[in-house]
Amino acid sequence: MEADITLVVDGERRSLTVDTRTSLLDALRDHLGVTSPKKGCDHGQCGACTVLLDGRRATTCLTFAVAQDGAEVITAVGLVTDGELHPVQEAFCENDAFQCGFCTPGQVCSVVGMLDELRAGHPSHVTADLTAEIGTDPAIEDDEIRERMSGNLCRCGAYGNILAAVRQVTSS
Amino acid sequence: MRPFDYRRAGDVDEAIALMGTSPTARYLGGGTNLVDHMRLGLETPDLLVDVSRLPLADIEDLPDGGLRIGAAVRNSDLAADRRVRERYPALSRALLAGASGQLRNLATTGGNLLQRTRCPYFQDVTTPCNKREPGSGCSAIEGHSRNHAILGASDACVAVHPSDMAVGLLALDAVVRVHGPGGERTITIDDLHRLPGEHPERDTVLEPGELITAVDLPPTPFARRSTYRKVRERASFAFALVSVAAAVDLHEGRIADVRIACGGIAHKPWRARRAEEMLVSEVPDEALFERAARAELDEARALRDNGFKIPLLRHTMVATLRDLTLETS
């Protein structure tokens, strides 16, 4: 079964016809040629396909494109404005926060979404006091960053430098 | 994946009507479990009725002081809600202990309750499984059983329910609101999920076409003194080996009331009523917690690989009760 859908991808309105079985990830990569989100596990476990979906970080492998008709998608490529890298992207470069780079677009989108959650005051599993104001302390602890980024795996094991990159963004 | 038709429901009645048009139709919420199951071949619906955009995404104060959580409220929004964090911390904690940030942004309240077991044999269509294929046998009973049930299992199934959120809700005496072809009804969270018995293919008591529309939390004042403790193989993004949600009402140095629910150990979130009864009106004390936990686990039965869960749950229950009573009283 096919469906006509519209997605706003990295600021551009795109109309396409998809089989209802097409995941949002496959629609982006195979139908629209937007290859920034990567297919790692295709089961929601690795985070390589993470984008900002209607402003929130989300895996694109576990949602059907047809169910996201009308949605706004921002990939790591779309975080670049007028040729300028996003501060999170700058920090990844400056801290050598990747090796092979396969997980990086998902990591970057996840960090951007995670920082928005922090600014919105969302607690995490390691937050000691649920009733405290979250996100007012710019230098969040490493445990908080690790916990909040646990949905993104890096098989090269670049975690130490990813942590440093996030810390650079949160403390600047 | 089998071809399927997709319809986005405009309201609850339309969703139920659409569901009635096909015996294999499924409701689609956040999709984080169902989409995976369709890809694995566990589910082959010919119609998906998308209920994720129904107007059920609000968390409302109830006149009695409780909260009504819409079925489409995202796990992330529910965990972060100020009222939940202050009045029902066990629920916030349970949600935050589950999945990852990306998945919590997709997953819904209704979908979380209806997610299915992560038993590897259930998820592998090449192996016998009574839950997936009734009558085909259980591969886990004599197979790899590290993650399986120690209480309430049957000869047909030893799977465990995977939800953290449901364990938190059970300790908070939540009530599930359901709409179906026959109208609206309410089901206590303890009655929603089933023990496997002879019919492990049925996870819940929901009838065909029934849709969870909301979860109500009663205005239990002592739920402010509640928490959720989860033990797993790694620090984050893993299912529970065991978990405990508890709420304690302390009055003049005694336990006036208490709720204890356990996860990772049974086919449904497990209410520890035997332990609760032993604790009421007693002075909190670690030896008392130990006796209560032992009593609750009296009928626990281990499989080949999961005997460790019995002492692990006992210790986790004691630690959770200690955290809620001895260090704050």
Short mmCIF file of C-alpha atoms in Angstrom, two decimals, chain A:
data_model
loop_
_atom_site.label_atom_id
_atom_site.label_comp_id
_atom_site.label_asym_id
_atom_site.label_seq_id
_atom_site.Cartn_x
_atom_site.Cartn_y
_atom_site.Cartn_z
CA MET A 1 0.00 0.00 0.00
CA GLU A 2 1.31 3.45 -0.86
CA ALA A 3 0.77 6.85 0.67
CA ASP A 4 1.58 10.41 -0.39
CA ILE A 5 3.30 12.31 2.40
CA THR A 6 5.11 15.58 2.99
CA LEU A 7 8.12 16.08 5.23
CA VAL A 8 10.03 19.26 5.99
CA VAL A 9 13.62 18.05 5.96
CA ASP A 10 16.39 20.42 7.00
CA GLY A 11 14.16 23.37 6.14
CA GLU A 12 13.03 22.11 2.75
CA ARG A 13 9.49 20.88 2.05
CA ARG A 14 9.65 17.47 0.33
CA SER A 15 6.70 15.51 -1.05
CA LEU A 16 7.06 11.82 -1.73
CA THR A 17 5.15 8.59 -2.22
CA VAL A 18 6.11 5.79 0.14
CA ASP A 19 5.09 2.21 0.76
CA THR A 20 3.44 2.20 4.20
CA ARG A 21 6.17 -0.21 5.35
CA THR A 22 8.92 2.39 4.81
CA SER A 23 10.56 3.61 8.00
CA LEU A 24 11.24 7.31 8.35
CA LEU A 25 14.94 6.43 8.18
CA ASP A 26 14.56 4.63 4.83
CA ALA A 27 12.38 7.45 3.49
CA LEU A 28 15.10 9.96 4.32
CA ARG A 29 18.00 7.90 3.02
CA ASP A 30 16.59 5.95 0.08
CA HIS A 31 13.78 8.21 -1.14
CA LEU A 32 15.17 11.66 -0.43
CA GLY A 33 18.91 10.99 -0.53
CA VAL A 34 19.36 12.47 2.95
CA THR A 35 22.11 10.13 4.16
CA SER A 36 23.18 11.96 7.30
CA PRO A 37 21.15 9.71 9.64
CA LYS A 38 22.73 6.24 9.55
CA LYS A 39 21.24 2.75 9.72
CA GLY A 40 23.09 0.94 12.49
CA CYS A 41 20.92 -1.67 14.21
CA ASP A 42 17.48 -0.77 12.76
CA HIS A 43 16.01 -1.74 16.17
CA GLY A 44 16.26 1.51 18.18
CA GLN A 45 19.22 0.30 20.16
CA CYS A 46 22.20 2.19 18.67
CA GLY A 47 20.96 5.73 18.06
CA ALA A 48 22.85 6.20 14.76
CA CYS A 49 19.59 7.22 13.03
CA THR A 50 18.76 9.97 15.56
CA VAL A 51 17.32 13.22 14.17
CA LEU A 52 15.32 16.07 15.66
CA LEU A 53 11.72 15.14 14.89
CA ASP A 54 9.35 18.05 15.45
CA GLY A 55 12.06 19.49 17.68
CA ARG A 56 12.81 16.40 19.78
CA ARG A 57 15.52 13.82 19.38
CA ALA A 58 14.12 10.53 18.12
CA THR A 59 15.27 7.36 16.40
CA THR A 60 13.95 7.25 12.82
CA CYS A 61 14.16 3.45 12.42
CA LEU A 62 11.23 2.70 14.75
CA THR A 63 8.66 4.96 13.15
CA PHE A 64 6.94 4.61 9.80
CA ALA A 65 7.31 7.53 7.39
CA VAL A 66 3.55 7.52 6.79
CA ALA A 67 2.99 8.10 10.52
CA GLN A 68 5.20 11.21 10.33
CA ASP A 69 3.33 12.88 7.46
CA GLY A 70 3.70 16.64 7.97
CA ALA A 71 6.59 16.37 10.43
CA GLU A 72 9.66 18.57 10.59
CA VAL A 73 12.95 16.67 10.49
CA ILE A 74 16.34 18.22 11.24
CA THR A 75 19.38 16.05 10.57
CA ALA A 76 22.98 16.79 11.53
CA VAL A 77 23.45 18.41 8.09
CA GLY A 78 20.53 20.73 8.78
CA LEU A 79 22.21 22.01 11.95
CA VAL A 80 24.68 23.92 9.74
CA THR A 81 23.56 27.51 9.09
CA ASP A 82 25.10 29.60 6.29
CA GLY A 83 28.13 27.33 6.18
CA GLU A 84 28.72 27.69 9.91
CA LEU A 85 28.88 24.54 12.00
CA HIS A 86 26.57 24.26 15.00
CA PRO A 87 28.44 24.75 18.32
CA VAL A 88 27.95 21.04 19.06
CA GLN A 89 29.53 20.14 15.72
CA GLU A 90 32.41 22.55 16.40
CA ALA A 91 32.96 20.94 19.78
CA PHE A 92 33.00 17.44 18.25
CA CYS A 93 35.71 18.57 15.80
CA GLU A 94 37.78 20.39 18.41
CA ASN A 95 37.66 17.46 20.84
CA ASP A 96 38.23 14.72 18.26
CA ALA A 97 34.94 13.21 19.44
CA PHE A 98 34.77 10.47 16.80
CA GLN A 99 36.86 7.92 15.02
CA CYS A 100 35.10 6.28 12.06
CA GLY A 101 32.30 8.85 12.17
CA PHE A 102 29.40 6.48 11.50
CA CYS A 103 27.58 7.26 14.76
CA THR A 104 28.49 10.96 14.70
CA PRO A 105 25.43 12.51 12.97
CA GLY A 106 23.20 10.66 15.43
CA GLN A 107 25.41 11.64 18.36
CA VAL A 108 25.35 15.31 17.33
CA CYS A 109 21.56 15.41 16.93
CA SER A 110 21.17 13.59 20.24
CA VAL A 111 23.39 16.12 22.04
CA VAL A 112 21.39 19.03 20.59
CA GLY A 113 18.11 17.42 21.69
CA MET A 114 19.55 16.48 25.06
CA LEU A 115 20.65 20.06 25.74
CA ASP A 116 17.14 21.29 24.88
CA GLU A 117 15.73 18.78 27.40
CA LEU A 118 18.19 20.06 29.98
CA ARG A 119 17.18 23.67 29.33
CA ALA A 120 13.53 22.64 29.64
CA GLY A 121 14.34 21.31 33.11
CA HIS A 122 13.93 17.57 32.46
CA PRO A 123 15.50 15.34 35.14
CA SER A 124 17.33 12.10 34.36
CA HIS A 125 17.76 8.69 35.97
CA VAL A 126 20.85 9.94 37.86
CA THR A 127 19.33 13.23 39.05
CA ALA A 128 19.46 12.99 42.85
CA ASP A 129 16.65 15.44 43.62
CA LEU A 130 13.66 15.24 41.29
CA THR A 131 12.16 18.42 42.69
CA ALA A 132 15.28 20.54 42.12
CA GLU A 133 15.47 23.03 39.27
CA ILE A 134 17.30 21.22 36.48
CA GLY A 135 19.39 22.94 33.85
CA THR A 136 20.27 26.05 35.83
CA ASP A 137 23.79 24.80 36.47
CA PRO A 138 25.72 25.18 33.20
CA ALA A 139 28.39 22.68 34.20
CA ILE A 140 26.31 19.53 34.47
CA GLU A 141 28.05 16.54 35.86
CA ASP A 142 29.65 13.87 33.69
CA ASP A 143 27.27 11.23 35.10
CA GLU A 144 24.33 13.27 33.82
CA ILE A 145 25.85 13.56 30.35
CA ARG A 146 26.63 9.84 30.18
CA GLU A 147 23.15 8.87 31.34
CA ARG A 148 21.40 11.27 28.98
CA MET A 149 23.51 10.08 26.02
CA SER A 150 23.12 6.33 26.69
CA GLY A 151 20.88 5.91 23.65
CA ASN A 152 23.82 6.52 21.30
CA LEU A 153 26.41 3.79 20.93
CA CYS A 154 29.91 4.30 19.48
CA ARG A 155 31.68 1.10 18.49
CA CYS A 156 35.01 2.93 18.18
CA GLY A 157 34.62 3.84 21.84
CA ALA A 158 35.09 7.59 21.41
CA TYR A 159 33.00 8.21 24.51
CA GLY A 160 35.73 10.04 26.43
CA ASN A 161 36.03 12.70 23.77
CA ILE A 162 32.28 12.86 23.14
CA LEU A 163 31.95 13.61 26.84
CA ALA A 164 34.60 16.33 26.53
CA ALA A 165 32.77 17.84 23.54
CA VAL A 166 29.48 17.98 25.42
CA ARG A 167 31.21 19.44 28.45
CA GLN A 168 32.74 22.16 26.26
CA VAL A 169 29.29 23.11 24.95
CA THR A 170 27.59 23.09 28.34
CA SER A 171 30.30 25.14 30.05
CA SER A 172 30.66 27.81 27.37
#
